[in-house]
Coordinates of C-alpha atoms in Angstrom, one line a residue:
X21 CA 118.0 112.6 120.7
X22 CA 116.4 109.7 122.1
X23 CA 117.3 106.6 120.3
X24 CA 116.4 102.6 120.4
X25 CA 118.3 99.7 118.6
X26 CA 117.4 96.0 118.4
X27 CA 119.3 93.9 121.1
X28 CA 122.8 92.2 120.2
X29 CA 121.8 88.5 119.8
X30 CA 119.5 87.5 116.5
X31 CA 117.3 90.0 114.2
X32 CA 113.8 90.7 114.4
X33 CA 112.2 87.4 112.8
X34 CA 115.0 85.2 114.0
X35 CA 113.8 81.2 115.1
X36 CA 111.5 81.0 111.8
X37 CA 112.8 78.5 109.5
X38 CA 114.4 79.3 106.6
X39 CA 111.5 77.5 104.5
X40 CA 109.1 80.3 106.4
X41 CA 111.5 83.1 106.3
X42 CA 112.9 83.2 102.4
X43 CA 112.3 80.6 99.4
X44 CA 115.0 78.7 98.5
X45 CA 115.0 76.8 95.1
X46 CA 117.0 73.4 95.0
X47 CA 117.8 71.0 92.2
X48 CA 118.7 67.3 92.1
X49 CA 120.0 65.2 90.0
X50 CA 120.7 61.5 90.5
X51 CA 123.8 59.5 90.2
X52 CA 121.7 57.4 87.7
X53 CA 121.5 59.8 85.4
X54 CA 125.0 59.9 84.8
X55 CA 126.4 59.2 81.0
X56 CA 129.7 57.1 81.0
X57 CA 132.0 56.9 77.6
X58 CA 135.5 56.2 76.3
X59 CA 138.1 58.2 76.8
X60 CA 142.0 58.0 75.1
X61 CA 144.6 58.6 76.9
X62 CA 148.4 57.9 77.2
X63 CA 147.4 55.6 80.1
X64 CA 145.1 53.4 78.7
X65 CA 144.2 51.5 75.7
X66 CA 141.6 53.5 73.4
X67 CA 138.2 53.2 73.9
X68 CA 135.4 53.3 71.6
X69 CA 131.8 54.4 72.8
X70 CA 130.3 51.5 72.3
X71 CA 133.2 48.7 74.2
X72 CA 132.1 46.2 76.6
X73 CA 135.4 47.3 78.3
X74 CA 134.3 51.3 78.8
X75 CA 135.8 51.9 82.3
X76 CA 136.4 47.4 83.4
X77 CA 138.8 48.9 85.8
X78 CA 136.5 51.8 87.5
X79 CA 132.9 50.3 87.0
X80 CA 130.7 51.9 89.2
X81 CA 131.7 55.2 88.1
X82 CA 129.1 58.1 88.8
X83 CA 128.2 61.2 89.8
X84 CA 124.6 62.8 92.2
X85 CA 124.3 66.4 91.9
X86 CA 122.3 68.9 94.2
X87 CA 122.0 72.6 93.7
X88 CA 120.3 75.2 96.1
X89 CA 120.0 78.8 95.8
X90 CA 119.9 81.6 98.4
X91 CA 120.1 84.5 96.5
X92 CA 118.7 86.2 93.1
X93 CA 121.4 84.8 91.1
X94 CA 123.8 82.3 93.0
X95 CA 124.0 78.6 92.9
X96 CA 125.8 76.2 95.6
X97 CA 126.5 73.0 93.5
X98 CA 127.4 70.0 95.9
X99 CA 128.6 66.5 93.7
X100 CA 128.6 63.0 95.2
X101 CA 131.4 61.1 93.6
X102 CA 131.4 56.8 93.9
X103 CA 134.3 55.8 92.2
X104 CA 137.2 53.6 92.7
X105 CA 140.2 54.5 94.6
X106 CA 142.1 56.3 91.8
X107 CA 142.8 60.2 90.6
X108 CA 139.8 62.1 88.6
X109 CA 139.4 65.5 87.4
X110 CA 136.4 67.3 88.0
X111 CA 135.4 70.1 86.1
X112 CA 132.4 71.6 86.5
X113 CA 130.6 74.1 83.1
X114 CA 128.4 76.6 84.8
X115 CA 126.4 77.1 81.4
X116 CA 127.5 81.1 81.1
X117 CA 131.0 80.1 79.7
X118 CA 132.9 79.7 82.6
X119 CA 133.9 76.6 84.1
X120 CA 135.6 75.3 87.9
X121 CA 138.6 72.5 87.8
X122 CA 139.3 70.3 91.1
X123 CA 141.0 67.6 91.4
X124 CA 140.2 64.5 94.0
X125 CA 141.0 60.7 94.4
X126 CA 138.5 58.3 94.9
X127 CA 134.9 58.9 96.0
X128 CA 134.4 62.3 97.1
X129 CA 131.9 65.2 97.9
X130 CA 133.8 68.4 95.9
X131 CA 131.5 71.4 96.1
X132 CA 131.6 74.7 93.9
X133 CA 129.4 77.9 94.1
X134 CA 129.3 80.6 91.3
X135 CA 127.7 83.4 91.0
X136 CA 125.8 84.6 87.3
X137 CA 125.8 88.2 85.9
X138 CA 122.8 87.7 84.4
X139 CA 119.2 86.1 85.3
X140 CA 118.4 83.4 83.1
X141 CA 118.2 79.3 82.5
X142 CA 121.7 77.8 82.3
X143 CA 123.0 73.6 80.9
X144 CA 125.0 73.3 84.3
X145 CA 127.0 69.7 83.9
X146 CA 129.9 68.2 85.4
X147 CA 132.4 65.8 84.1
X148 CA 134.8 63.7 86.2
X149 CA 137.3 62.0 84.1
X150 CA 139.2 58.7 85.2
X151 CA 142.6 59.0 83.1
X152 CA 144.5 55.4 84.5
X153 CA 140.8 53.8 83.2
X154 CA 140.0 55.6 80.2
X155 CA 136.5 56.3 81.4
X156 CA 134.4 59.7 81.6
X157 CA 131.1 60.5 83.3
X158 CA 128.9 63.3 83.4
X159 CA 125.8 64.5 84.7
X160 CA 123.8 67.5 84.8
X161 CA 120.5 69.7 85.0
X162 CA 119.0 72.9 83.5
X163 CA 119.5 75.7 86.4
X164 CA 116.9 78.8 86.2
X165 CA 118.2 81.7 88.8
X166 CA 115.8 82.6 91.2
X167 CA 116.3 86.6 90.8
X168 CA 114.4 88.2 88.4
X169 CA 115.0 91.5 86.3
X170 CA 112.4 94.8 85.4
X171 CA 110.6 95.2 81.9
X172 CA 108.9 98.3 82.9
X173 CA 105.6 99.2 81.7
X174 CA 103.2 101.7 80.3
X175 CA 101.1 102.5 83.4
X176 CA 98.1 100.9 82.3
X177 CA 94.7 100.4 84.7
X178 CA 94.0 96.6 85.5
X179 CA 91.6 96.4 88.0
X180 CA 88.7 98.8 89.3
X181 CA 85.5 97.3 90.7
X182 CA 83.8 100.0 90.2
X183 CA 83.4 99.6 86.2
X184 CA 84.3 96.1 85.9
X185 CA 87.7 96.7 84.5
X186 CA 89.6 93.3 85.4
X187 CA 86.5 91.9 87.1
X188 CA 82.8 91.9 86.9
X189 CA 81.8 95.4 88.7
X190 CA 81.2 95.4 92.0
X191 CA 82.6 95.8 95.3
X192 CA 84.9 93.4 96.7
X193 CA 82.6 92.0 100.3
X194 CA 84.2 92.1 104.1
X195 CA 86.5 89.7 104.7
X196 CA 86.0 88.9 100.7
X197 CA 88.8 88.6 97.9
X198 CA 89.0 88.9 94.1
X199 CA 91.2 87.7 91.6
X200 CA 93.2 89.6 89.0
X201 CA 95.0 88.3 85.6
X202 CA 98.2 89.5 85.3
X203 CA 99.7 86.5 82.8
X204 CA 99.2 87.4 79.2
X205 CA 97.2 90.7 80.5
X206 CA 98.2 94.1 78.5
X207 CA 101.1 92.5 77.0
X208 CA 102.2 91.2 80.2
X209 CA 104.2 88.1 79.0
X210 CA 103.5 84.3 80.2
X211 CA 106.2 83.7 82.2
X212 CA 105.8 87.0 84.4
X213 CA 107.5 86.6 88.0
X214 CA 106.0 89.4 89.8
X215 CA 104.4 92.6 89.4
X216 CA 104.5 96.0 90.2
X217 CA 101.0 97.8 90.9
X218 CA 99.7 100.9 92.8
X219 CA 96.7 99.7 94.8
X220 CA 93.8 101.9 95.3
X221 CA 91.4 101.5 97.5
X222 CA 87.7 103.6 97.7
X223 CA 84.6 103.6 98.8
X224 CA 85.5 102.4 102.7
X225 CA 82.8 103.0 105.2
X226 CA 84.5 101.2 107.8
X227 CA 88.3 100.6 108.9
X228 CA 90.2 97.8 107.4
X229 CA 93.1 97.0 105.1
X230 CA 94.2 95.1 102.5
X231 CA 96.6 92.5 101.4
X232 CA 97.8 91.4 97.7
X233 CA 99.1 87.7 97.6
X234 CA 100.1 85.2 94.7
X235 CA 97.3 83.5 92.9
X236 CA 97.3 79.2 92.6
X237 CA 100.4 78.0 94.7
X238 CA 100.6 80.3 98.0
X239 CA 98.4 81.1 100.8
X240 CA 97.1 84.6 102.3
X241 CA 99.9 85.9 104.4
X242 CA 99.5 87.7 108.0
X243 CA 100.8 91.3 106.0
X244 CA 99.1 93.6 105.2
X245 CA 99.8 96.0 101.6
X246 CA 97.3 99.2 102.7
X247 CA 95.1 100.5 105.8
X248 CA 92.6 102.2 105.6
X249 CA 89.7 103.7 107.4
X250 CA 86.4 104.9 106.7
X251 CA 85.5 107.6 104.1
X252 CA 89.2 107.2 103.2
X253 CA 90.8 106.6 99.5
X254 CA 94.2 104.9 99.9
X255 CA 97.0 104.1 97.5
X256 CA 100.5 102.0 97.8
X257 CA 102.7 100.2 95.7
X258 CA 102.8 96.7 95.7
X259 CA 105.6 94.4 94.6
X260 CA 103.5 90.7 94.3
X261 CA 104.8 87.5 93.1
X262 CA 102.8 85.9 90.4
X263 CA 100.8 82.7 91.6
X264 CA 101.5 79.2 89.2
X265 CA 97.8 80.0 87.5
X266 CA 99.4 83.4 86.2
X267 CA 96.7 85.8 88.9
X268 CA 97.2 87.8 91.9
X269 CA 94.4 88.0 94.6
X270 CA 93.6 90.9 96.7
X271 CA 91.8 90.3 100.0
X272 CA 89.5 93.6 101.8
X273 CA 90.2 92.3 105.6
X274 CA 88.2 95.7 106.3
X275 CA 84.3 94.4 108.0
X276 CA 82.4 96.5 104.9
X277 CA 82.7 96.3 101.5
X278 CA 85.2 98.1 99.5
X279 CA 86.0 99.2 95.6
X280 CA 89.5 98.5 94.8
X281 CA 91.8 99.7 91.7
X282 CA 94.9 98.4 90.8
X283 CA 97.8 100.0 88.0
X284 CA 100.2 98.4 86.3
X285 CA 103.5 100.1 86.2
X286 CA 106.2 96.9 85.2
X287 CA 106.7 93.2 85.9
X288 CA 110.3 90.6 86.3
X289 CA 110.8 88.1 84.3
X290 CA 113.5 85.5 84.5
X291 CA 114.6 87.2 80.6
X292 CA 117.8 90.0 81.0
X293 CA 116.1 93.2 81.2
X294 CA 117.0 96.4 83.8
X295 CA 118.8 95.7 87.4
X296 CA 118.4 97.6 90.3
X297 CA 120.5 100.3 91.5
X298 CA 119.5 102.5 94.8
X299 CA 120.5 105.4 95.5
X300 CA 120.5 107.9 98.9
X301 CA 117.5 109.3 97.7
X302 CA 117.9 112.7 96.0
X303 CA 115.5 115.1 95.7
X304 CA 114.3 116.2 91.9
X305 CA 111.7 118.3 91.7
X306 CA 109.9 120.4 93.9
X307 CA 107.5 123.2 93.6
X308 CA 108.0 125.4 96.4
X309 CA 111.3 125.7 95.4
X310 CA 111.5 126.1 91.9
X311 CA 113.8 122.6 92.1
X312 CA 113.3 120.8 88.8
X313 CA 110.1 122.8 87.5
X314 CA 108.5 126.2 87.9
X315 CA 107.9 127.6 91.0
X316 CA 104.9 127.7 92.7
X317 CA 101.8 125.2 93.1
X318 CA 100.9 122.5 90.1
X319 CA 98.1 124.0 88.9
X320 CA 94.5 122.3 88.7
X321 CA 94.5 119.7 85.4
X322 CA 97.9 120.6 84.8
X323 CA 101.6 119.1 84.0
X324 CA 105.0 119.0 84.5
X325 CA 108.0 117.2 83.2
X326 CA 111.3 117.5 85.2
X327 CA 114.7 115.6 83.2
X328 CA 115.5 112.3 85.1
X329 CA 118.0 110.4 82.8
X330 CA 121.8 111.5 83.5
X331 CA 121.1 113.9 86.6
X332 CA 122.2 113.3 90.2
X333 CA 123.6 109.6 89.9
X334 CA 120.6 108.4 87.5
X335 CA 122.7 107.0 84.8
X336 CA 121.3 107.9 81.1
X337 CA 120.8 104.8 79.7
X338 CA 118.0 103.6 82.8
X339 CA 115.0 102.6 81.6
X340 CA 112.8 103.2 84.7
X341 CA 112.9 104.9 88.0
X342 CA 111.8 104.6 91.6
X343 CA 110.2 108.0 93.4
X344 CA 108.7 108.9 96.7
X345 CA 106.2 111.3 95.7
X346 CA 104.5 113.7 97.8
X347 CA 101.3 116.5 98.1
X348 CA 101.5 119.2 100.0
X349 CA 99.4 121.5 100.3
X350 CA 96.7 121.1 98.3
X351 CA 93.7 123.3 97.7
X352 CA 91.3 120.2 97.0
X353 CA 90.7 116.6 97.0
X354 CA 92.1 115.4 93.9
X355 CA 95.2 112.4 92.4
X356 CA 98.5 112.5 90.5
X357 CA 99.5 110.2 87.7
X358 CA 103.1 110.0 87.1
X359 CA 103.9 108.3 83.9
X360 CA 106.9 108.6 81.0
X361 CA 108.3 112.1 79.7
X362 CA 106.5 112.9 76.4
X363 CA 103.1 110.7 76.5
X364 CA 99.4 111.3 77.7
X365 CA 98.4 111.3 81.2
X366 CA 97.0 108.0 81.7
X367 CA 93.9 107.1 83.6
X368 CA 96.2 105.1 85.9
X369 CA 96.5 107.6 89.4
X370 CA 99.6 107.1 91.6
X371 CA 98.6 108.8 94.6
X372 CA 95.0 110.3 96.1
X373 CA 95.2 113.2 98.3
X374 CA 91.9 115.0 100.1
X375 CA 92.5 119.0 100.3
X376 CA 94.9 120.3 103.2
X377 CA 96.5 116.8 103.1
X378 CA 100.8 115.8 103.1
X379 CA 100.4 112.2 101.4
X380 CA 103.7 110.4 99.7
X381 CA 103.5 106.9 98.0
X382 CA 106.4 104.8 96.0
X383 CA 105.8 105.4 92.6
X384 CA 107.9 103.1 89.7
X385 CA 107.9 104.9 86.5
X386 CA 109.4 104.2 82.9
X387 CA 111.6 106.9 82.0
X388 CA 110.4 108.6 78.9
X389 CA 112.4 108.8 75.2
X390 CA 112.8 112.3 76.3
X391 CA 114.9 111.3 79.8
X392 CA 111.9 113.0 81.5
X393 CA 108.8 111.7 83.5
X394 CA 105.5 113.4 83.8
X395 CA 103.6 114.6 86.5
X396 CA 99.6 115.4 86.1
X397 CA 97.4 117.1 88.8
X398 CA 94.2 115.3 88.4
X399 CA 92.6 117.8 91.1
X400 CA 90.5 121.0 90.0
X401 CA 92.8 123.0 92.2
X402 CA 96.5 123.6 93.1
X403 CA 98.8 121.4 94.9
X404 CA 102.8 121.1 95.5
X405 CA 104.8 118.6 94.6
X406 CA 107.6 116.9 95.8
X407 CA 109.7 113.7 93.5
X408 CA 112.3 112.4 95.4
X409 CA 114.2 109.4 92.8
X410 CA 115.7 106.7 95.7
X411 CA 116.9 104.0 92.7
X412 CA 117.2 103.3 89.4
X413 CA 116.8 100.6 86.9
X414 CA 119.2 99.9 83.8
X415 CA 120.5 97.5 81.7
X416 CA 123.8 97.4 83.8
X417 CA 121.9 97.4 86.9
X418 CA 123.2 94.5 88.7
X419 CA 121.3 93.5 91.7
X420 CA 118.0 91.0 90.4
X421 CA 114.8 90.5 92.5
X422 CA 114.3 87.7 94.8
X423 CA 110.7 87.6 96.4
X424 CA 110.6 85.9 100.0
X425 CA 108.2 85.9 102.4
X426 CA 106.8 88.1 103.1
X427 CA 107.6 88.0 107.0
X428 CA 106.9 90.8 109.6
X429 CA 110.4 92.2 110.3
X430 CA 109.2 94.9 113.0
X431 CA 105.7 95.1 115.0
X432 CA 106.7 98.1 118.4
X433 CA 103.3 97.4 119.3
X434 CA 104.3 93.3 119.7
X435 CA 106.4 93.6 122.8
X436 CA 108.4 90.2 121.7
X437 CA 109.3 91.6 117.9
X438 CA 112.1 93.7 118.9
X439 CA 114.7 94.5 121.6
X440 CA 114.5 96.3 124.0
X441 CA 110.8 96.9 122.9
X442 CA 108.7 99.8 123.0
X443 CA 106.9 102.2 120.6
X444 CA 109.3 104.3 117.4
X445 CA 110.1 107.1 119.5
X446 CA 109.8 110.8 118.7
X447 CA 112.7 112.3 117.3
X448 CA 114.6 108.9 117.8
X449 CA 114.8 106.1 115.2
X450 CA 115.3 101.3 115.8
X451 CA 117.8 100.2 113.6
X452 CA 117.0 96.2 112.6
X453 CA 119.1 94.1 109.9
X454 CA 117.2 94.4 106.7
X455 CA 117.5 90.5 106.4
X456 CA 120.7 88.5 107.1
X457 CA 119.3 85.7 104.6
X458 CA 119.8 87.7 101.9
X459 CA 123.0 87.6 100.1
X460 CA 124.7 90.7 98.2
X461 CA 121.6 92.5 98.6
X462 CA 121.3 95.8 97.5
X463 CA 118.1 97.0 98.5
X464 CA 115.3 95.4 100.5
X465 CA 111.5 95.8 99.7
X466 CA 109.8 96.9 102.6
X467 CA 105.9 98.0 103.8
X468 CA 106.3 100.7 106.1
X469 CA 103.2 101.5 108.1
X470 CA 102.7 104.2 111.1
X471 CA 99.6 104.0 113.4
X472 CA 98.6 104.9 116.6
X473 CA 99.6 108.6 115.9
X474 CA 98.9 111.5 118.2
X475 CA 100.6 114.3 116.5
X476 CA 101.3 114.9 112.8
X477 CA 105.1 113.8 111.7
X478 CA 106.9 111.8 109.1
X479 CA 109.3 108.2 108.6
X480 CA 112.0 108.3 107.0
X481 CA 114.4 105.4 106.3
X482 CA 117.8 105.0 105.8
X483 CA 120.7 102.6 105.9
X484 CA 122.9 102.9 108.8
X485 CA 126.5 104.1 108.4
X486 CA 127.9 102.1 111.2
X487 CA 128.7 98.7 111.9
X488 CA 126.3 96.5 114.1
X489 CA 129.1 96.3 116.8
X490 CA 128.8 100.3 117.0
X491 CA 124.9 100.1 116.9
X492 CA 124.6 97.9 120.3
X493 CA 127.2 99.7 122.1
X494 CA 125.7 102.0 125.1
X495 CA 127.9 105.1 123.9
X496 CA 127.4 103.9 120.3
X497 CA 127.6 107.2 117.8
X498 CA 124.0 108.5 116.8
X499 CA 123.5 108.4 112.7
X500 CA 123.2 111.4 111.0
X501 CA 119.7 112.2 110.8
X502 CA 118.1 112.1 107.2
X503 CA 116.1 115.0 105.3
X504 CA 113.9 112.6 102.6
X505 CA 110.5 111.8 104.0
X506 CA 109.1 108.3 103.6
X507 CA 105.3 108.8 104.7
X508 CA 103.7 111.7 106.1
X509 CA 100.7 111.4 108.9
X510 CA 98.4 113.1 110.9
X511 CA 97.1 112.5 114.3
X512 CA 94.5 109.7 114.7
X513 CA 96.1 108.2 111.1
X514 CA 97.4 105.0 109.7
X515 CA 99.5 105.2 107.5
X516 CA 101.6 102.8 105.0
X517 CA 104.2 103.1 102.1
X518 CA 106.5 101.0 100.2
X519 CA 110.1 101.2 100.7
X520 CA 112.9 99.8 98.4
X521 CA 115.5 100.3 101.0
X522 CA 119.0 100.2 100.9
X523 CA 120.9 98.4 104.1
X524 CA 123.9 99.7 103.0
X525 CA 127.5 99.0 103.7
X526 CA 127.0 96.9 106.8
X527 CA 122.9 95.5 105.8
X528 CA 121.2 97.7 108.1
X529 CA 118.4 99.9 108.2
X530 CA 117.2 102.6 110.2
X531 CA 113.8 104.1 110.7
X532 CA 113.7 107.7 112.2
X533 CA 110.3 109.3 113.5
X534 CA 110.7 112.8 112.8
X535 CA 107.7 113.9 114.5
X536 CA 107.7 115.1 118.2
X537 CA 105.4 112.4 119.7
X538 CA 106.0 108.4 119.9
X539 CA 104.0 106.4 117.8
X540 CA 104.4 102.4 116.5
X541 CA 105.6 100.6 113.3
X542 CA 105.0 98.0 111.6
X543 CA 107.9 96.4 108.8
X544 CA 106.9 94.1 106.4
X545 CA 109.3 92.3 104.2
X546 CA 108.7 90.9 100.8
X547 CA 112.0 90.6 99.4
X548 CA 115.6 91.8 98.0
X549 CA 117.1 93.1 95.6
X550 CA 120.2 91.1 95.2
X551 CA 123.4 91.4 92.9
X552 CA 124.7 88.3 93.6

């Protein structure tokens, strides 16, 4: 078995500044905002708040605060205290019912760190007590977690340039962009931070790509979300931050006009809702084997439902599930729609396929009140369907989503992208650090694209069971080959798919070429689910 690993020095993309790679949020409250009050103690006379003599022995007592968040739920707090040389008690109230205390002497710069259990807004305050001089100083700021929780949304079409849904009807011009309103659309709240869209490109006449990115407040990245060829209809799941104007933008990177479709299945806000928990890919349905449904192809214009809640590690109270859905052996072109159990098939599609194709697509779908999801075959002929669960959302899920980048994590076409370089080897794998800046990372939102293919194959993505030092040794043990597929390709095709990949215990992701010929792999990272 051939294997390939990244070099021991630095992860792919190292050398970029933190601001290029990850959005770091900061807070500041200057010393001028310090509020001073009197304290009655056994060591000082009683002071009235209005007394002119407050802190007469420590007239310059003040606190300057600076906070920074490098993760979804964490806050690192730096304080700068100006004081005469006396003992001071410093108490931090984190705003979630928890406090922390230190004792310092005179001017000092004590540091604190805290992790919140839930996303949201918190009043952080720091109180410094000078018992000798009978004065208390306080300063603070409102802290808003960078992380967001997920709220499922019934699959709903927000954009269709063919009929004017969401925008004026008409194709998106070559190298052109269309804007899609997200905030306060289809009951999505005004404070939405990011949105889950299934984006489909169709009516294509040339090769190209589509990039989805936030509206106002951002610039178009060099990364892509899906690639297409002339005559293809290609879907892919996208998790994208919403611009400050409430919009996202979709760029057609081809040299011919195309139609674009976007269906929403969920969104992220800073209101406590559902956190994410990754899990090893588990097969819940396979029509070829009769797993989770009747054995035999899903008939034309027909639906099957399969139990999700309470099975194979998915909790009974899960609100939504992250899937990889694969169509294989289809007799005609068509589409699949995946939707909550107990409902009716939506107009929104989850993946599109042509006769004889094997096509996979990531899907995030709410779980119905019956604990099931349903799969509708929109074609006029039968097809086999495979459903793998890769994670779930629930009230008790501890990981919140923090977008950053996007940036290109790996491109085997670029000799400088990874060490030792070269193609993704046939029957081999490449190891990559998921992201060294993600703290408490449970899973990473990646877009994987396979190109320059000469023979059919499929890609598997799995966490490394070994730490990096073992991965890097010449005699490094070979990890077990995973079974589940992330995307499938045929000769000459460029195929994308979103992956919510777990970094496992060691924060390392393995990308496996399960085909018998080398191929090229591109990986773009868009954010992480972080537990602190």
